[in-house]
Amino acid sequence: MYLAMNRFTVPLENAAEFEDLWLSRESHLRDMAGFVAFDMLRGPEEDGRILYASHTVWETEVHFRAWTGSEEFRAAHARASQPRKLHEGAPRFEGFTSIQSIEARAA
């Protein structure tokens, strides 16, 4: 498994608009080979800012790289270049390759 994460620092006054942007977009992720799961996470609020993380799981890093070069990726991120930037700085990307995975026991 390969986990791709982007972290965003969002001023509190932009939080609702930032969340709406993510919740209303068509991600196109389900169209991609190797896609496993996606979560958009809201973290702690500190000093008038909220930390968010987009968290995507792929079968391999190769599948993730194919996504970032695809037409689906460009379509999903078309609104990201809107005139009003809702987060501070650039998103911070972090990529991880799984070395262990433990799942819940079946009931």
PDB file of C-alpha atoms in Angstrom:
ATOM      1  CA  MET A   1       0.000   0.000   0.000  1.00  0.00           C
ATOM      2  CA  TYR A   2       1.004   3.585  -0.629  1.00  0.00           C
ATOM      3  CA  LEU A   3      -0.445   6.484   1.345  1.00  0.00           C
ATOM      4  CA  ALA A   4      -0.385   9.997  -0.121  1.00  0.00           C
ATOM      5  CA  MET A   5      -1.181  12.911   2.170  1.00  0.00           C
ATOM      6  CA  ASN A   6      -1.380  16.669   1.700  1.00  0.00           C
ATOM      7  CA  ARG A   7      -1.621  18.940   4.718  1.00  0.00           C
ATOM      8  CA  PHE A   8      -3.262  22.357   4.529  1.00  0.00           C
ATOM      9  CA  THR A   9      -3.222  25.173   7.091  1.00  0.00           C
ATOM     10  CA  VAL A  10      -6.481  27.099   6.741  1.00  0.00           C
ATOM     11  CA  PRO A  11      -7.365  30.364   8.501  1.00  0.00           C
ATOM     12  CA  LEU A  12     -10.520  29.877  10.584  1.00  0.00           C
ATOM     13  CA  GLU A  13     -12.449  32.417   8.495  1.00  0.00           C
ATOM     14  CA  ASN A  14     -11.838  30.305   5.347  1.00  0.00           C
ATOM     15  CA  ALA A  15     -12.658  26.912   6.894  1.00  0.00           C
ATOM     16  CA  ALA A  16     -16.297  26.661   5.767  1.00  0.00           C
ATOM     17  CA  GLU A  17     -15.458  27.639   2.180  1.00  0.00           C
ATOM     18  CA  PHE A  18     -12.435  25.284   2.131  1.00  0.00           C
ATOM     19  CA  GLU A  19     -14.580  22.372   3.327  1.00  0.00           C
ATOM     20  CA  ASP A  20     -17.317  23.185   0.824  1.00  0.00           C
ATOM     21  CA  LEU A  21     -14.761  23.206  -1.994  1.00  0.00           C
ATOM     22  CA  TRP A  22     -13.651  19.672  -1.060  1.00  0.00           C
ATOM     23  CA  LEU A  23     -17.112  18.300  -0.298  1.00  0.00           C
ATOM     24  CA  SER A  24     -18.662  19.577  -3.530  1.00  0.00           C
ATOM     25  CA  ARG A  25     -15.955  18.514  -5.986  1.00  0.00           C
ATOM     26  CA  GLU A  26     -15.965  15.444  -8.196  1.00  0.00           C
ATOM     27  CA  SER A  27     -12.748  13.657  -7.264  1.00  0.00           C
ATOM     28  CA  HIS A  28     -12.635  11.101 -10.118  1.00  0.00           C
ATOM     29  CA  LEU A  29     -10.635   8.828  -7.788  1.00  0.00           C
ATOM     30  CA  ARG A  30     -12.970   5.864  -8.257  1.00  0.00           C
ATOM     31  CA  ASP A  31     -12.093   5.910 -11.971  1.00  0.00           C
ATOM     32  CA  MET A  32      -8.425   5.189 -11.284  1.00  0.00           C
ATOM     33  CA  ALA A  33      -6.696   1.812 -11.221  1.00  0.00           C
ATOM     34  CA  GLY A  34      -5.105   1.088  -7.858  1.00  0.00           C
ATOM     35  CA  PHE A  35      -7.277   3.509  -5.857  1.00  0.00           C
ATOM     36  CA  VAL A  36      -8.229   2.105  -2.434  1.00  0.00           C
ATOM     37  CA  ALA A  37      -9.631   4.903  -0.227  1.00  0.00           C
ATOM     38  CA  PHE A  38      -9.778   8.656   0.394  1.00  0.00           C
ATOM     39  CA  ASP A  39     -10.415  10.701   3.533  1.00  0.00           C
ATOM     40  CA  MET A  40     -10.404  14.452   4.059  1.00  0.00           C
ATOM     41  CA  LEU A  41      -9.496  15.040   7.688  1.00  0.00           C
ATOM     42  CA  ARG A  42     -10.067  18.090   9.887  1.00  0.00           C
ATOM     43  CA  GLY A  43      -7.455  18.425  12.604  1.00  0.00           C
ATOM     44  CA  PRO A  44      -6.933  20.741  15.529  1.00  0.00           C
ATOM     45  CA  GLU A  45      -7.589  24.457  15.604  1.00  0.00           C
ATOM     46  CA  GLU A  46      -4.672  26.499  16.864  1.00  0.00           C
ATOM     47  CA  ASP A  47      -3.996  30.245  16.735  1.00  0.00           C
ATOM     48  CA  GLY A  48      -6.957  30.915  14.437  1.00  0.00           C
ATOM     49  CA  ARG A  49      -5.981  28.192  11.948  1.00  0.00           C
ATOM     50  CA  ILE A  50      -7.225  24.662  11.278  1.00  0.00           C
ATOM     51  CA  LEU A  51      -5.029  21.834  10.032  1.00  0.00           C
ATOM     52  CA  TYR A  52      -6.581  19.664   7.283  1.00  0.00           C
ATOM     53  CA  ALA A  53      -5.144  16.564   5.608  1.00  0.00           C
ATOM     54  CA  SER A  54      -6.227  14.808   2.439  1.00  0.00           C
ATOM     55  CA  HIS A  55      -5.396  11.128   2.875  1.00  0.00           C
ATOM     56  CA  THR A  56      -5.426   8.800  -0.144  1.00  0.00           C
ATOM     57  CA  VAL A  57      -4.548   5.094  -0.137  1.00  0.00           C
ATOM     58  CA  TRP A  58      -3.288   3.371  -3.303  1.00  0.00           C
ATOM     59  CA  GLU A  59      -2.235  -0.186  -4.082  1.00  0.00           C
ATOM     60  CA  THR A  60       1.242   1.078  -5.094  1.00  0.00           C
ATOM     61  CA  GLU A  61       3.192   4.294  -5.543  1.00  0.00           C
ATOM     62  CA  VAL A  62       3.103   3.635  -9.300  1.00  0.00           C
ATOM     63  CA  HIS A  63      -0.718   3.848  -9.190  1.00  0.00           C
ATOM     64  CA  PHE A  64      -0.495   7.135  -7.271  1.00  0.00           C
ATOM     65  CA  ARG A  65       1.991   8.603  -9.773  1.00  0.00           C
ATOM     66  CA  ALA A  66      -0.314   7.585 -12.639  1.00  0.00           C
ATOM     67  CA  TRP A  67      -3.131   9.481 -10.898  1.00  0.00           C
ATOM     68  CA  THR A  68      -1.077  12.668 -10.567  1.00  0.00           C
ATOM     69  CA  GLY A  69      -0.343  12.646 -14.311  1.00  0.00           C
ATOM     70  CA  SER A  70      -3.889  11.841 -15.432  1.00  0.00           C
ATOM     71  CA  GLU A  71      -6.692  13.867 -17.002  1.00  0.00           C
ATOM     72  CA  GLU A  72      -8.832  12.813 -14.021  1.00  0.00           C
ATOM     73  CA  PHE A  73      -6.354  14.500 -11.665  1.00  0.00           C
ATOM     74  CA  ARG A  74      -6.452  17.732 -13.674  1.00  0.00           C
ATOM     75  CA  ALA A  75     -10.264  17.672 -13.722  1.00  0.00           C
ATOM     76  CA  ALA A  76     -10.471  17.037  -9.960  1.00  0.00           C
ATOM     77  CA  HIS A  77      -8.120  19.939  -9.209  1.00  0.00           C
ATOM     78  CA  ALA A  78      -9.476  22.447 -11.734  1.00  0.00           C
ATOM     79  CA  ARG A  79     -11.084  24.611  -9.028  1.00  0.00           C
ATOM     80  CA  ALA A  80      -7.947  24.547  -6.853  1.00  0.00           C
ATOM     81  CA  SER A  81      -6.490  27.456  -8.821  1.00  0.00           C
ATOM     82  CA  GLN A  82      -9.423  29.745  -8.065  1.00  0.00           C
ATOM     83  CA  PRO A  83      -8.545  33.434  -7.603  1.00  0.00           C
ATOM     84  CA  ARG A  84      -8.999  33.362  -3.817  1.00  0.00           C
ATOM     85  CA  LYS A  85      -6.552  31.026  -2.079  1.00  0.00           C
ATOM     86  CA  LEU A  86      -8.189  29.491   0.991  1.00  0.00           C
ATOM     87  CA  HIS A  87      -5.119  27.984   2.695  1.00  0.00           C
ATOM     88  CA  GLU A  88      -1.757  29.375   3.746  1.00  0.00           C
ATOM     89  CA  GLY A  89       1.328  28.537   1.724  1.00  0.00           C
ATOM     90  CA  ALA A  90       1.569  25.428  -0.423  1.00  0.00           C
ATOM     91  CA  PRO A  91       0.040  22.131   0.669  1.00  0.00           C
ATOM     92  CA  ARG A  92       2.638  19.931   2.360  1.00  0.00           C
ATOM     93  CA  PHE A  93       2.870  16.569   0.572  1.00  0.00           C
ATOM     94  CA  GLU A  94       3.925  13.420   2.404  1.00  0.00           C
ATOM     95  CA  GLY A  95       4.064   9.974   0.779  1.00  0.00           C
ATOM     96  CA  PHE A  96       4.400   6.711   2.685  1.00  0.00           C
ATOM     97  CA  THR A  97       4.877   3.065   1.723  1.00  0.00           C
ATOM     98  CA  SER A  98       3.217   0.659   4.138  1.00  0.00           C
ATOM     99  CA  ILE A  99       5.543  -1.724   5.955  1.00  0.00           C
ATOM    100  CA  GLN A 100       2.802  -3.216   8.168  1.00  0.00           C
ATOM    101  CA  SER A 101      -0.992  -3.244   8.151  1.00  0.00           C
ATOM    102  CA  ILE A 102      -3.244  -4.582  10.919  1.00  0.00           C
ATOM    103  CA  GLU A 103      -6.979  -4.841  10.354  1.00  0.00           C
ATOM    104  CA  ALA A 104      -9.865  -5.346  12.781  1.00  0.00           C
ATOM    105  CA  ARG A 105     -10.956  -8.914  13.426  1.00  0.00           C
ATOM    106  CA  ALA A 106     -14.135 -10.052  11.751  1.00  0.00           C
ATOM    107  CA  ALA A 107     -17.051 -10.146  14.194  1.00  0.00           C
TER     108      ALA A 107
END
